[in-house]
């Protein structure tokens, strides 16, 4: 019997709930909140960025069909976290906080970046 190989979980500089700015691609310069991080593809969905049009098939409840605008995904490398203290894009690093846990920090200011999905 063959063992399943489990790959280590990726650590990204972006998390769901972060405010980010797009630094490359067609949506360059746009800001938004990360809705979802797609770990398998190294991509993220950002509110109002990389909008795509989906064609919905006609159904009994919607006999005409429709066009739906939704967010596409953006590669993680094209996103930069916005420092909550200054409101400017910043690189991030990890260091141990007062509670002994690894936490992201802004390399521009040195302040910790709060985890958006966890209540502080």
Tab-separated table of C-alpha atoms in Angstrom:
chain	number	residue	atom	x	y	z
A	1	UNK	CA	0.000	0.000	0.000
A	2	UNK	CA	1.334	3.397	-1.006
A	3	UNK	CA	1.592	6.199	1.551
A	4	UNK	CA	-0.011	9.540	0.804
A	5	UNK	CA	2.524	12.324	0.612
A	6	UNK	CA	1.301	15.470	2.338
A	7	UNK	CA	2.986	18.668	1.299
A	8	UNK	CA	3.700	21.300	3.923
A	9	UNK	CA	1.162	24.091	4.230
A	10	UNK	CA	2.243	27.245	2.388
A	11	UNK	CA	2.977	30.391	4.352
A	12	UNK	CA	1.958	33.464	2.403
A	13	UNK	CA	2.425	37.140	3.149
A	14	UNK	CA	-1.285	37.558	2.295
A	15	UNK	CA	-4.231	36.287	4.365
A	16	UNK	CA	-7.990	36.446	3.853
A	17	UNK	CA	-9.266	39.754	5.192
A	18	UNK	CA	-6.082	41.746	4.469
A	19	UNK	CA	-6.282	45.012	2.573
A	20	UNK	CA	-3.912	44.792	-0.396
A	21	UNK	CA	-2.796	46.760	-3.438
A	22	UNK	CA	-2.151	45.147	-6.845
A	23	UNK	CA	1.419	45.888	-7.947
A	24	UNK	CA	1.375	44.193	-11.357
A	25	UNK	CA	-0.906	43.097	-14.177
A	26	UNK	CA	-4.034	44.638	-15.710
A	27	UNK	CA	-5.438	45.695	-12.335
A	28	UNK	CA	-2.245	47.473	-11.225
A	29	UNK	CA	-2.859	50.153	-8.597
A	30	UNK	CA	-6.268	48.889	-7.426
A	31	UNK	CA	-6.861	48.278	-3.713
A	32	UNK	CA	-9.225	45.794	-2.140
A	33	UNK	CA	-9.827	43.252	0.606
A	34	UNK	CA	-8.742	39.635	0.093
A	35	UNK	CA	-11.841	37.426	0.010
A	36	UNK	CA	-10.096	34.081	-0.409
A	37	UNK	CA	-6.594	32.647	-0.800
A	38	UNK	CA	-6.310	29.693	-3.203
A	39	UNK	CA	-3.306	27.837	-1.758
A	40	UNK	CA	-3.064	25.161	-4.476
A	41	UNK	CA	-2.621	27.763	-7.241
A	42	UNK	CA	-0.776	30.499	-5.260
A	43	UNK	CA	-3.569	32.938	-6.092
A	44	UNK	CA	-6.056	35.141	-4.231
A	45	UNK	CA	-9.480	36.665	-4.948
A	46	UNK	CA	-9.617	40.365	-4.142
A	47	UNK	CA	-12.834	42.404	-3.890
A	48	UNK	CA	-13.368	44.510	-7.023
A	49	UNK	CA	-10.123	43.418	-8.728
A	50	UNK	CA	-9.682	41.362	-11.941
A	51	UNK	CA	-13.403	41.330	-12.715
A	52	UNK	CA	-14.542	38.606	-15.144
A	53	UNK	CA	-17.901	37.955	-16.816
A	54	UNK	CA	-19.485	34.514	-16.438
A	55	UNK	CA	-22.293	33.306	-18.675
A	56	UNK	CA	-25.058	31.573	-16.711
A	57	UNK	CA	-27.115	28.918	-18.486
A	58	UNK	CA	-30.871	29.357	-18.773
A	59	UNK	CA	-32.763	27.470	-16.070
A	60	UNK	CA	-36.418	27.098	-15.067
A	61	UNK	CA	-36.076	29.928	-12.548
A	62	UNK	CA	-34.008	32.077	-14.943
A	63	UNK	CA	-35.223	31.279	-18.500
A	64	UNK	CA	-33.198	34.076	-20.120
A	65	UNK	CA	-29.840	33.087	-18.665
A	66	UNK	CA	-27.606	35.934	-17.575
A	67	UNK	CA	-24.178	37.500	-17.427
A	68	UNK	CA	-22.655	37.659	-13.941
A	69	UNK	CA	-19.639	39.814	-13.067
A	70	UNK	CA	-17.382	38.249	-10.434
A	71	UNK	CA	-13.814	38.541	-9.154
A	72	UNK	CA	-11.134	36.538	-10.884
A	73	UNK	CA	-7.967	35.526	-9.124
A	74	UNK	CA	-4.656	37.391	-8.933
A	75	UNK	CA	-1.282	35.737	-8.359
A	76	UNK	CA	0.045	36.223	-4.821
A	77	UNK	CA	3.267	37.789	-6.156
A	78	UNK	CA	1.246	40.671	-7.652
A	79	UNK	CA	-0.223	41.677	-4.273
A	80	UNK	CA	1.265	43.757	-1.478
A	81	UNK	CA	-0.171	44.145	2.028
A	82	UNK	CA	-1.184	47.642	3.118
A	83	UNK	CA	0.193	48.592	6.538
A	84	UNK	CA	-2.809	49.381	8.791
A	85	UNK	CA	-0.842	52.085	10.655
A	86	UNK	CA	0.312	54.148	7.656
A	87	UNK	CA	-2.015	53.047	4.845
A	88	UNK	CA	0.951	52.416	2.521
A	89	UNK	CA	2.050	49.149	0.853
A	90	UNK	CA	4.752	47.297	2.760
A	91	UNK	CA	6.777	44.122	2.661
A	92	UNK	CA	6.120	41.702	5.478
A	93	UNK	CA	8.221	39.485	7.673
A	94	UNK	CA	7.617	37.203	10.653
A	95	UNK	CA	8.868	37.591	14.186
A	96	UNK	CA	7.871	36.392	17.642
A	97	UNK	CA	5.339	38.620	19.449
A	98	UNK	CA	4.877	39.161	23.207
A	99	UNK	CA	2.840	35.940	23.522
A	100	UNK	CA	5.619	33.838	21.950
A	101	UNK	CA	3.781	33.289	18.653
A	102	UNK	CA	5.063	34.047	15.155
A	103	UNK	CA	3.228	37.039	13.729
A	104	UNK	CA	3.560	39.115	10.553
A	105	UNK	CA	5.098	42.570	10.831
A	106	UNK	CA	5.583	45.533	8.507
A	107	UNK	CA	9.172	45.896	7.341
A	108	UNK	CA	8.581	49.635	6.757
A	109	UNK	CA	7.437	50.541	10.263
A	110	UNK	CA	8.245	47.432	12.317
A	111	UNK	CA	4.656	47.263	13.653
A	112	UNK	CA	2.826	43.957	13.886
A	113	UNK	CA	0.083	43.346	11.307
A	114	UNK	CA	-3.026	41.977	13.065
A	115	UNK	CA	-4.485	38.744	11.712
A	116	UNK	CA	-7.673	39.753	9.920
A	117	UNK	CA	-9.555	36.485	10.357
A	118	UNK	CA	-8.817	36.110	14.100
A	119	UNK	CA	-10.254	38.332	16.797
A	120	UNK	CA	-7.453	40.029	18.686
